[in-house]
Coordinates of C-alpha atoms and ligand atoms in Angstrom, one line a residue:
M1 CA -1.4 23.8 -7.3
K2 CA 0.8 24.1 -10.3
S3 CA 3.4 21.5 -9.3
S4 CA 0.8 19.0 -8.1
R5 CA -1.0 19.2 -11.4
R6 CA 2.2 18.6 -13.2
E7 CA 2.7 15.5 -11.1
F8 CA -0.8 14.3 -12.1
L9 CA 0.0 14.7 -15.7
K10 CA 3.4 13.1 -15.7
V11 CA 2.8 9.6 -14.5
G12 CA -0.7 9.2 -15.9
G13 CA -2.5 7.4 -13.1
I14 CA -4.4 8.7 -10.2
S15 CA -3.2 6.6 -7.3
S16 CA 0.4 7.2 -8.0
L17 CA 0.2 10.9 -8.6
G18 CA 0.7 14.2 -7.0
L19 CA -2.7 15.7 -6.8
L20 CA -2.8 17.7 -3.6
A21 CA -0.6 18.5 -0.7
A22 CA -1.0 15.9 2.0
P23 CA -2.8 17.0 5.1
T24 CA -0.7 17.9 8.1
L25 CA -0.6 15.5 11.0
A26 CA -2.2 18.1 13.2
N27 CA -2.6 17.1 16.8
T28 CA -0.9 13.8 16.3
I29 CA 2.3 14.2 18.3
Y30 CA 2.1 11.2 20.4
K31 CA 3.1 11.5 24.0
V32 CA 4.7 8.2 25.0
G33 CA 6.3 8.3 28.4
N34 CA 3.2 9.0 30.6
S35 CA 3.0 5.6 32.0
K36 CA 2.7 5.0 35.7
D37 CA 3.6 1.3 35.5
R38 CA 5.9 -0.7 33.5
K39 CA 3.8 -3.1 31.4
K40 CA 4.5 -6.4 29.6
V41 CA 3.1 -6.1 26.1
I42 CA 2.8 -9.0 23.7
I43 CA 2.8 -7.9 20.1
V44 CA 1.6 -10.2 17.3
G45 CA 3.2 -9.3 14.0
A46 CA 6.6 -7.7 13.2
G47 CA 5.4 -5.6 10.3
L48 CA 5.9 -1.8 10.6
A49 CA 2.9 -1.4 12.8
G50 CA 4.0 -4.0 15.4
L51 CA 7.7 -2.9 15.2
S52 CA 6.9 0.8 15.7
T53 CA 4.5 0.0 18.6
A54 CA 7.3 -2.1 20.2
Y55 CA 10.0 0.5 19.5
E56 CA 8.1 3.3 21.1
L57 CA 7.0 1.2 24.1
T58 CA 10.6 -0.1 24.6
K59 CA 12.0 3.4 24.6
T60 CA 9.8 4.3 27.6
G61 CA 10.7 1.3 29.6
H62 CA 8.0 -1.3 28.9
D63 CA 8.7 -4.9 28.3
V64 CA 7.7 -6.2 24.8
V65 CA 7.7 -9.5 23.1
L66 CA 7.0 -9.7 19.4
L67 CA 5.6 -13.0 18.0
E68 CA 6.2 -13.2 14.3
A69 CA 5.0 -16.0 12.0
R70 CA 7.7 -15.5 9.3
M71 CA 11.5 -15.9 9.8
Q72 CA 12.0 -12.2 9.0
P73 CA 10.6 -8.8 9.9
G74 CA 8.8 -6.3 7.7
G75 CA 5.6 -8.2 6.6
R76 CA 4.4 -6.5 3.4
V77 CA 7.6 -4.4 3.1
R78 CA 9.6 -7.0 1.2
T79 CA 12.7 -6.5 -0.9
K80 CA 13.7 -9.4 -3.1
R81 CA 17.5 -9.8 -3.3
S82 CA 19.9 -12.4 -4.8
A83 CA 17.4 -13.9 -7.2
F84 CA 18.6 -11.9 -10.1
A85 CA 21.7 -11.3 -12.1
E86 CA 24.1 -8.4 -11.4
N87 CA 22.9 -8.0 -7.7
F88 CA 19.7 -6.4 -8.8
Y89 CA 17.0 -6.1 -6.2
V90 CA 13.3 -5.3 -6.5
E91 CA 10.3 -4.5 -4.2
E92 CA 7.6 -7.1 -3.9
G93 CA 5.5 -5.1 -1.5
A94 CA 5.7 -1.4 -0.5
G95 CA 7.4 0.4 -3.4
R96 CA 7.2 4.2 -3.1
F97 CA 6.1 7.0 -0.9
P98 CA 5.7 10.8 -1.0
K99 CA 7.8 12.9 1.3
S100 CA 4.5 14.3 2.8
H101 CA 4.3 10.9 4.6
N102 CA 6.0 12.5 7.6
L103 CA 6.2 9.4 9.8
T104 CA 7.8 7.3 7.1
M105 CA 10.3 10.2 6.6
R106 CA 10.8 10.6 10.4
F107 CA 11.9 7.0 10.8
I108 CA 14.0 7.0 7.6
E109 CA 15.9 9.9 9.0
E110 CA 16.1 8.5 12.5
F111 CA 17.7 5.4 11.2
G112 CA 20.1 7.2 8.9
L113 CA 18.6 5.8 5.7
E114 CA 18.6 7.7 2.4
T115 CA 15.8 8.3 -0.1
T116 CA 16.1 8.5 -3.9
P117 CA 13.5 9.2 -6.6
F118 CA 11.2 6.3 -7.5
Y119 CA 10.7 7.4 -11.1
P120 CA 13.5 8.4 -13.6
Q121 CA 13.4 12.0 -14.6
S122 CA 14.3 11.4 -18.3
G123 CA 12.9 9.3 -21.1
N124 CA 9.2 8.7 -22.1
L125 CA 6.5 6.8 -20.3
V126 CA 4.1 4.7 -22.3
T127 CA 0.4 4.8 -21.9
Y128 CA -1.4 1.9 -23.6
V129 CA -5.1 2.5 -23.9
G130 CA -7.5 0.9 -26.3
K131 CA -4.5 -0.6 -28.3
T132 CA -3.1 2.9 -28.8
H133 CA 0.4 3.8 -27.6
L134 CA 0.9 7.3 -26.2
Y135 CA 4.4 8.5 -25.3
N136 CA 5.0 11.4 -23.1
S137 CA 7.7 12.7 -20.8
Y138 CA 7.0 13.5 -17.1
A139 CA 6.4 17.1 -17.9
E140 CA 3.8 16.5 -20.6
Q141 CA 0.1 15.7 -20.6
R142 CA -1.1 12.5 -22.3
N143 CA -2.7 13.5 -25.6
M144 CA -6.4 12.7 -25.6
A145 CA -6.7 13.6 -29.3
K146 CA -4.9 10.5 -30.2
V147 CA -7.2 8.2 -28.3
Q148 CA -10.1 6.6 -30.2
L149 CA -12.7 6.9 -27.5
P150 CA -16.0 8.9 -27.7
F151 CA -15.1 11.8 -25.5
T152 CA -17.5 14.8 -25.4
T153 CA -16.3 18.0 -27.1
V154 CA -15.9 19.7 -23.8
E155 CA -13.8 16.8 -22.4
R156 CA -11.5 16.8 -25.4
Q157 CA -11.0 20.5 -25.0
S158 CA -10.3 20.3 -21.3
G159 CA -7.6 17.7 -21.7
E160 CA -6.6 15.3 -18.9
G161 CA -5.6 18.0 -16.4
G162 CA -8.8 19.9 -17.1
L163 CA -10.9 16.7 -16.3
F164 CA -9.2 16.5 -12.9
E165 CA -9.7 20.2 -12.1
K166 CA -13.3 20.1 -13.2
Y167 CA -14.5 16.8 -11.8
V168 CA -12.3 15.8 -8.9
R169 CA -10.4 18.8 -7.4
P170 CA -13.5 20.5 -5.9
T171 CA -14.4 17.4 -3.9
L172 CA -10.8 16.8 -2.8
N173 CA -10.6 20.3 -1.5
Q174 CA -13.5 19.5 0.9
L175 CA -12.0 16.4 2.5
G176 CA -10.6 18.3 5.5
D177 CA -8.3 16.8 8.2
I178 CA -8.4 13.1 7.7
T179 CA -6.7 12.4 11.0
N180 CA -9.6 14.1 12.9
R181 CA -11.8 11.6 14.7
D182 CA -14.9 13.5 13.6
W183 CA -13.7 13.6 10.0
L184 CA -16.8 11.9 8.5
S185 CA -19.2 14.8 7.9
S186 CA -22.6 13.9 6.4
D187 CA -21.4 15.0 2.9
L188 CA -18.4 12.6 3.2
R189 CA -20.6 9.8 4.4
A190 CA -22.7 10.2 1.2
L191 CA -19.5 9.9 -0.9
D192 CA -18.6 6.7 0.9
Q193 CA -21.8 5.1 -0.4
L194 CA -20.7 5.6 -4.0
S195 CA -18.2 3.6 -6.0
W196 CA -15.5 5.6 -7.8
T197 CA -17.2 5.2 -11.1
E198 CA -20.6 6.2 -9.7
F199 CA -18.9 9.3 -8.3
L200 CA -17.3 10.4 -11.6
R201 CA -20.6 9.8 -13.4
K202 CA -22.4 11.9 -10.9
Q203 CA -19.9 14.6 -11.4
G204 CA -20.8 14.6 -15.1
M205 CA -17.9 12.6 -16.7
S206 CA -18.7 10.5 -19.7
D207 CA -17.9 6.7 -19.6
A208 CA -15.1 7.3 -22.2
A209 CA -13.5 10.0 -20.1
I210 CA -13.8 7.8 -17.0
R211 CA -12.0 5.0 -18.8
F212 CA -9.2 7.3 -20.0
F213 CA -9.0 9.0 -16.6
N214 CA -8.6 5.7 -14.8
V215 CA -5.8 4.4 -17.0
G216 CA -2.8 3.6 -14.9
A217 CA -4.6 4.1 -11.6
I218 CA -4.2 0.5 -10.4
N219 CA -6.7 0.8 -7.6
I220 CA -9.5 1.9 -9.8
N221 CA -9.7 0.1 -13.1
D222 CA -12.4 -2.0 -11.4
G223 CA -13.9 1.2 -9.9
H224 CA -17.2 -0.4 -9.0
E225 CA -15.6 -2.2 -6.1
I226 CA -14.1 0.7 -4.2
S227 CA -15.5 3.5 -2.1
A228 CA -15.2 6.9 -3.8
L229 CA -14.3 8.4 -0.5
W230 CA -11.6 5.8 0.1
L231 CA -10.0 6.7 -3.2
L232 CA -10.3 10.5 -2.8
R233 CA -8.6 10.2 0.6
D234 CA -5.9 8.0 -1.0
M235 CA -5.2 10.8 -3.5
L236 CA -4.0 13.0 -0.7
S237 CA -0.8 10.8 -0.8
G238 CA 0.0 12.2 -4.2
G239 CA 3.2 14.1 -5.1
K240 CA 6.7 13.0 -6.3
K241 CA 7.5 9.5 -5.1
Y242 CA 10.6 8.2 -3.4
K243 CA 12.1 4.9 -2.4
I244 CA 14.8 3.9 0.1
K245 CA 18.2 3.7 -1.5
G246 CA 19.3 0.1 -1.4
G247 CA 15.8 -1.3 -0.7
N248 CA 12.7 -0.5 1.4
D249 CA 13.2 -3.4 3.7
Q250 CA 15.9 -1.5 5.4
L251 CA 13.2 0.4 7.3
P252 CA 11.7 -2.6 9.1
R253 CA 15.2 -4.1 9.5
A254 CA 16.4 -1.0 11.3
F255 CA 13.5 -1.3 13.8
A256 CA 14.2 -5.1 14.1
N257 CA 17.9 -4.6 14.8
R258 CA 17.1 -2.4 17.7
L259 CA 14.5 -4.8 19.1
A260 CA 16.4 -8.0 18.3
P261 CA 16.2 -9.9 21.6
S262 CA 12.4 -9.2 21.9
I263 CA 11.4 -10.6 18.5
K264 CA 10.6 -14.3 18.3
Y265 CA 10.5 -15.5 14.6
G266 CA 8.6 -18.5 13.3
K267 CA 5.9 -18.2 16.0
P268 CA 2.5 -18.0 14.3
V269 CA -0.1 -17.2 16.9
K270 CA -3.1 -19.5 16.9
R271 CA -5.2 -18.5 19.9
I272 CA -5.5 -15.5 22.3
E273 CA -7.1 -15.7 25.7
Q274 CA -7.7 -12.8 28.1
F275 CA -8.6 -13.0 31.8
E276 CA -9.0 -10.4 34.5
F277 CA -5.4 -9.5 35.0
G278 CA -3.8 -10.4 31.7
V279 CA -3.6 -12.0 28.3
E280 CA -2.1 -15.2 27.0
A281 CA -1.0 -15.8 23.4
F282 CA -0.6 -19.4 22.1
F283 CA 1.7 -20.0 19.2
K284 CA 3.0 -22.9 17.1
T285 CA 6.7 -23.7 17.7
E286 CA 8.8 -26.6 16.5
G287 CA 5.8 -29.0 16.2
S288 CA 4.3 -28.1 19.5
I289 CA 2.3 -25.2 21.1
G290 CA 4.0 -22.5 23.3
S291 CA 2.5 -19.6 25.1
V292 CA 3.4 -16.3 26.6
R293 CA 1.6 -14.1 29.1
G294 CA 1.4 -10.3 29.4
D295 CA -0.6 -7.4 30.7
Y296 CA -1.8 -6.3 27.2
L297 CA -1.6 -7.7 23.7
V298 CA -1.4 -5.8 20.4
L299 CA -2.8 -7.7 17.4
A300 CA -0.7 -6.1 14.6
T301 CA -1.7 -8.4 11.7
P302 CA -3.9 -7.6 8.8
F303 CA -7.6 -8.5 9.5
S304 CA -7.4 -10.9 6.5
V305 CA -5.2 -13.2 8.6
A306 CA -6.5 -12.1 12.1
R307 CA -9.7 -13.9 11.0
R308 CA -7.9 -17.3 11.5
I309 CA -6.8 -16.6 15.1
D310 CA -9.1 -18.0 17.7
I311 CA -10.0 -15.3 20.2
P312 CA -12.9 -16.5 22.3
S313 CA -13.4 -13.2 24.2
L314 CA -14.1 -11.1 21.1
S315 CA -17.5 -9.5 20.8
K316 CA -19.7 -10.4 17.8
S317 CA -19.5 -6.9 16.4
R318 CA -15.7 -7.0 16.4
R319 CA -15.7 -10.4 14.7
Q320 CA -17.9 -9.0 12.0
L321 CA -15.5 -6.1 11.5
I322 CA -12.5 -8.5 11.2
S323 CA -14.2 -10.8 8.8
G324 CA -16.0 -8.1 6.8
L325 CA -13.1 -5.8 5.8
T326 CA -12.3 -6.1 2.1
Y327 CA -8.7 -6.8 1.0
A328 CA -7.5 -6.0 -2.5
S329 CA -5.6 -8.5 -4.6
A330 CA -2.1 -7.5 -5.9
S331 CA 0.8 -9.3 -7.5
R332 CA 4.2 -8.3 -8.6
V333 CA 5.8 -10.1 -11.6
T334 CA 9.4 -9.5 -12.1
L335 CA 11.0 -10.1 -15.5
Q336 CA 14.7 -10.0 -16.3
F337 CA 16.0 -9.1 -19.8
D338 CA 19.5 -9.4 -21.3
K339 CA 19.5 -5.8 -22.2
R340 CA 17.4 -2.7 -21.6
M341 CA 15.9 -2.6 -25.2
W342 CA 13.3 0.0 -24.2
E343 CA 16.0 2.6 -23.6
G344 CA 17.0 2.4 -27.2
N345 CA 13.6 3.9 -28.0
D346 CA 14.0 6.6 -25.5
L347 CA 11.5 4.9 -23.1
N348 CA 12.3 4.8 -19.4
G349 CA 10.6 1.5 -18.8
F350 CA 7.6 2.9 -16.9
A351 CA 4.1 2.3 -18.4
T352 CA 0.5 2.3 -17.6
S353 CA -2.4 0.7 -19.4
D354 CA -6.2 0.3 -19.3
H355 CA -5.7 -3.0 -17.5
P356 CA -5.1 -2.8 -13.7
L357 CA -1.4 -3.2 -14.5
Q358 CA 1.5 -0.8 -14.2
T359 CA 5.0 -1.4 -15.4
W360 CA 7.9 -0.3 -13.3
H361 CA 11.6 -0.3 -14.1
P362 CA 13.3 -0.9 -10.7
T363 CA 16.9 -1.1 -12.3
F364 CA 16.9 2.3 -13.9
D365 CA 19.3 3.5 -11.2
Q366 CA 21.0 0.1 -10.6
P367 CA 24.3 -0.5 -12.5
G368 CA 24.4 -3.4 -15.0
S369 CA 24.0 -4.3 -18.7
R370 CA 20.8 -6.4 -18.1
G371 CA 17.6 -4.9 -16.9
I372 CA 14.4 -5.7 -14.9
L373 CA 10.9 -4.7 -15.6
Q374 CA 8.3 -5.4 -13.0
A375 CA 4.5 -5.6 -13.5
Y376 CA 2.4 -4.3 -10.6
I377 CA -0.9 -6.1 -11.1
R378 CA -4.1 -5.5 -9.1
L379 CA -7.7 -6.5 -8.6
S380 CA -9.3 -8.8 -11.2
L381 CA -6.2 -9.4 -13.2
S382 CA -4.3 -10.2 -10.0
R383 CA -7.0 -12.6 -8.9
Q384 CA -6.7 -14.3 -12.4
L385 CA -2.9 -14.6 -11.9
S386 CA -3.3 -16.1 -8.4
G387 CA -4.9 -19.1 -10.0
M388 CA -2.0 -19.8 -12.3
S389 CA 1.3 -21.7 -11.9
E390 CA 4.4 -19.6 -11.5
Q391 CA 5.5 -20.2 -15.1
E392 CA 2.0 -19.3 -16.4
R393 CA 2.1 -16.1 -14.4
V394 CA 5.4 -15.1 -15.8
L395 CA 4.5 -15.9 -19.4
F396 CA 1.1 -14.3 -19.1
T397 CA 2.7 -11.1 -17.8
L398 CA 5.4 -11.2 -20.5
S399 CA 2.6 -11.3 -23.2
K400 CA 0.9 -8.3 -21.6
M401 CA 4.1 -6.3 -21.5
E402 CA 4.9 -7.3 -25.1
E403 CA 1.8 -5.3 -26.1
I404 CA 3.2 -2.3 -24.4
F405 CA 6.9 -2.7 -25.4
P406 CA 6.8 -4.6 -28.8
G407 CA 9.9 -6.8 -29.2
L408 CA 10.5 -7.3 -25.5
K409 CA 10.1 -11.1 -25.7
N410 CA 13.4 -11.4 -27.7
N411 CA 15.4 -10.2 -24.7
F412 CA 13.6 -12.2 -22.0
E413 CA 15.7 -14.3 -19.7
G414 CA 13.4 -15.4 -16.8
G415 CA 11.1 -14.2 -14.1
S416 CA 9.3 -14.7 -10.9
A417 CA 5.9 -13.8 -9.4
K418 CA 4.6 -12.8 -6.0
C419 CA 0.8 -13.1 -5.5
W420 CA -0.1 -11.5 -2.2
D421 CA -3.5 -13.4 -2.1
Q422 CA -1.4 -16.6 -1.7
D423 CA 0.8 -15.3 1.0
P424 CA -0.3 -17.2 4.2
W425 CA 0.5 -14.2 6.5
A426 CA -1.1 -11.5 4.4
K427 CA -3.9 -13.1 2.3
G428 CA -4.2 -10.1 0.2
A429 CA -2.3 -6.8 -0.5
A430 CA -4.1 -4.3 1.6
S431 CA -7.5 -3.2 2.9
V432 CA -9.4 -1.2 0.3
H433 CA -12.8 -0.3 1.5
S434 CA -15.9 -1.2 -0.5
P435 CA -18.6 1.4 -0.8
G436 CA -20.1 2.1 2.6
Q437 CA -17.3 0.4 4.6
L438 CA -15.7 3.6 5.9
T439 CA -19.0 4.7 7.4
M440 CA -19.9 1.3 8.6
F441 CA -16.6 0.8 10.5
E442 CA -16.2 4.3 11.7
N443 CA -14.7 4.6 15.2
A444 CA -15.2 0.9 15.8
F445 CA -11.9 -0.1 14.3
D446 CA -9.1 0.8 16.6
E447 CA -10.8 0.7 20.0
P448 CA -9.4 -2.1 22.2
E449 CA -11.4 -5.0 23.5
G450 CA -10.4 -5.5 27.1
R451 CA -6.7 -6.0 27.1
I452 CA -6.5 -6.6 23.3
Y453 CA -5.4 -3.7 21.1
F454 CA -5.5 -3.6 17.3
S455 CA -2.8 -2.0 15.1
G456 CA -2.0 -1.9 11.4
D457 CA -2.3 0.3 8.3
H458 CA -5.9 -0.8 7.9
L459 CA -6.8 1.1 11.1
S460 CA -5.3 4.4 10.0
P461 CA -6.2 7.3 7.7
W462 CA -3.5 5.9 5.3
P463 CA -4.5 2.3 4.6
A464 CA -2.2 0.5 2.2
W465 CA 0.7 2.8 3.0
M466 CA 3.7 2.3 5.3
Q467 CA 2.8 5.7 6.8
G468 CA -0.5 4.2 7.9
A469 CA 1.2 1.3 9.7
L470 CA 3.6 3.7 11.5
Y471 CA 0.7 6.0 12.4
S472 CA -1.3 3.2 13.9
G473 CA 1.8 1.8 15.7
L474 CA 2.5 5.0 17.4
D475 CA -1.1 5.6 18.3
T476 CA -1.3 2.1 19.9
A477 CA 1.9 2.7 21.9
S478 CA 0.6 6.0 23.1
K479 CA -2.7 4.4 24.2
I480 CA -1.0 1.6 26.1
D481 CA 1.6 3.8 27.7
S482 CA -1.1 6.1 29.0
L483 CA -3.0 3.4 30.8
Ligands
FAD501 C1 1.8 -5.2 -3.3 C2 1.9 -4.1 -2.3 C3 2.2 -2.8 -2.6 C4 2.3 -1.8 -1.7 N1 2.7 -0.6 -2.1 C5 3.0 0.3 -1.2 C6 3.7 1.5 -1.5 O1 4.0 1.7 -2.7 N2 3.9 2.4 -0.5 C7 3.6 2.2 0.8 O2 3.9 3.1 1.6 N3 3.0 1.1 1.1 C8 2.7 0.1 0.2 N4 2.1 -1.1 0.6 C9 1.5 -1.2 1.9 C10 2.5 -1.4 3.0 O3 3.3 -2.5 2.7 C11 1.7 -1.8 4.3 O4 0.7 -0.7 4.5 C12 2.5 -1.9 5.5 O5 3.7 -2.6 5.3 C13 1.6 -2.7 6.6 O6 2.3 -2.9 7.8 P1 1.6 -3.7 8.9 O7 2.5 -3.8 10.0 O8 0.3 -3.0 9.2 O9 1.2 -5.1 8.3 P2 2.1 -6.2 7.8 O10 3.3 -5.7 7.1 O11 1.3 -7.2 7.0 O12 2.7 -6.9 9.1 C14 1.9 -7.9 9.8 C15 2.9 -9.0 10.3 O13 2.1 -9.9 11.0 C16 2.6 -11.2 10.8 N5 1.6 -12.2 11.1 C17 0.4 -12.4 10.4 N6 -0.3 -13.4 11.0 C18 0.4 -13.7 12.1 C19 0.2 -14.7 13.2 N7 -0.9 -15.4 13.2 N8 1.1 -14.8 14.2 C20 2.2 -14.0 14.1 N9 2.5 -13.1 13.1 C21 1.6 -13.0 12.1 C22 3.0 -11.1 9.3 O14 3.9 -12.1 9.0 C23 3.6 -9.7 9.2 O15 5.0 -9.7 9.4 C24 2.0 -2.1 -0.3 C25 1.7 -3.4 0.1 C26 1.6 -4.4 -0.9 C27 1.3 -5.8 -0.5

């Protein structure tokens, strides 16, 4: 308890923090290798879900073909290289993970990759709330006394950690094993009907405390949109965060190297047909339409883009699921500076604010005299950004960051932006369920329809995490193998 609470206090934002030990993956050791027949499996999408499905099926002797729309593997795991000075690289998609994500860790180790801390251990973080700057090290709590918000006396006395212990921890302790198919008890179903803000209000938190509590929690500054149960489950991914040394894209690339001949890049699938003894996928290729046939097909794309694939055999209820799932907006804006001016003030470059915006410093462990700060922008602010030109996005973000690090503009050299809403093969960052959606889609998500299986982080207990994509990939491989 002690260390997880310290984690909570040190980064100052719920979704990125260590609040609880993650649940074990009880009963989820997949048995691949039970198959009676060798099968030909078409996999649509070479993100981590599709790649891990293919990897496991290949190991046990099945034939796979992966059809990928992009010219590279990895989907939403995307490291941007070569665009910056001094060989800097940054993450435009998946950034960090706790070591409790055992499948992420399992494959990192299997492929001989190394992890390194995501956050620097020295220097101060900035919290920018209500135009007040708070500075604290990782080990310290943010000082509520300095914030001009109408907290109640009890809230001021409890401090930030106390708010969490009083209002959130008791419910978190009741979540149980999220990998269990019968996970949703009647109490949890009721929680799913509430938005995060409604939940905190019901627990007795004042609006001022809710605002302060949510600072830095990029998923919940617009708390009304998101199921309270979804967020509580997401908090189980707390704890110290890590990244892959040299770039997170090495994980999907390691899978892809082992599957190389089976992956067909630049092949966006447009239509899927199934018949009594097989399936056929139709894809665009060099100005015409190609097709491939198999025994089974795994649709390993986010539902936000699966919506555009024509699948005449799908049931009405499945279509409703695919079209109804909510996807959150997220953008990463990367700004390069001619020096790391923030370090002169003993700041480590990481910051949170009461906008859905976090600031990261991806070059804190990369050599060079220049430096890069990256804004991780979500929800309403990200949607606003999506409607701007590239230059406007960069300048808008620079002005937001200037409020947090005054003087930053003087060292600005240039920047770039990635808005996931505009990405044709993602159309959003990740599925983040609205109130009621966990209950509504319970059990219906990952069941196959005939010969078509569905895979992806959105179908797992860890949506919006690489762990979720890998979990779903292994689950799908196991199901197909055991047919
Ligand atoms: C901004 C952002 C921040 C994130 N932060 C984190 C984080 O800190 N930690 C973490 O663990 N995870 C994070 N994630 C989530 C993580 O990236 C995803 O959960 C995971 O990568 C999803 O893998 P997937 O295989 O399910 O889907 P995807 O990675 O989306 O893969 C789907 C693949 O299908 C392809 N495709 C789509 N349509 C078609 C078509 N018609 N035909 C053929 N191919 C198609 C796509 O090109 C893509 O390659 C983040 C994601 C984003 C976007």
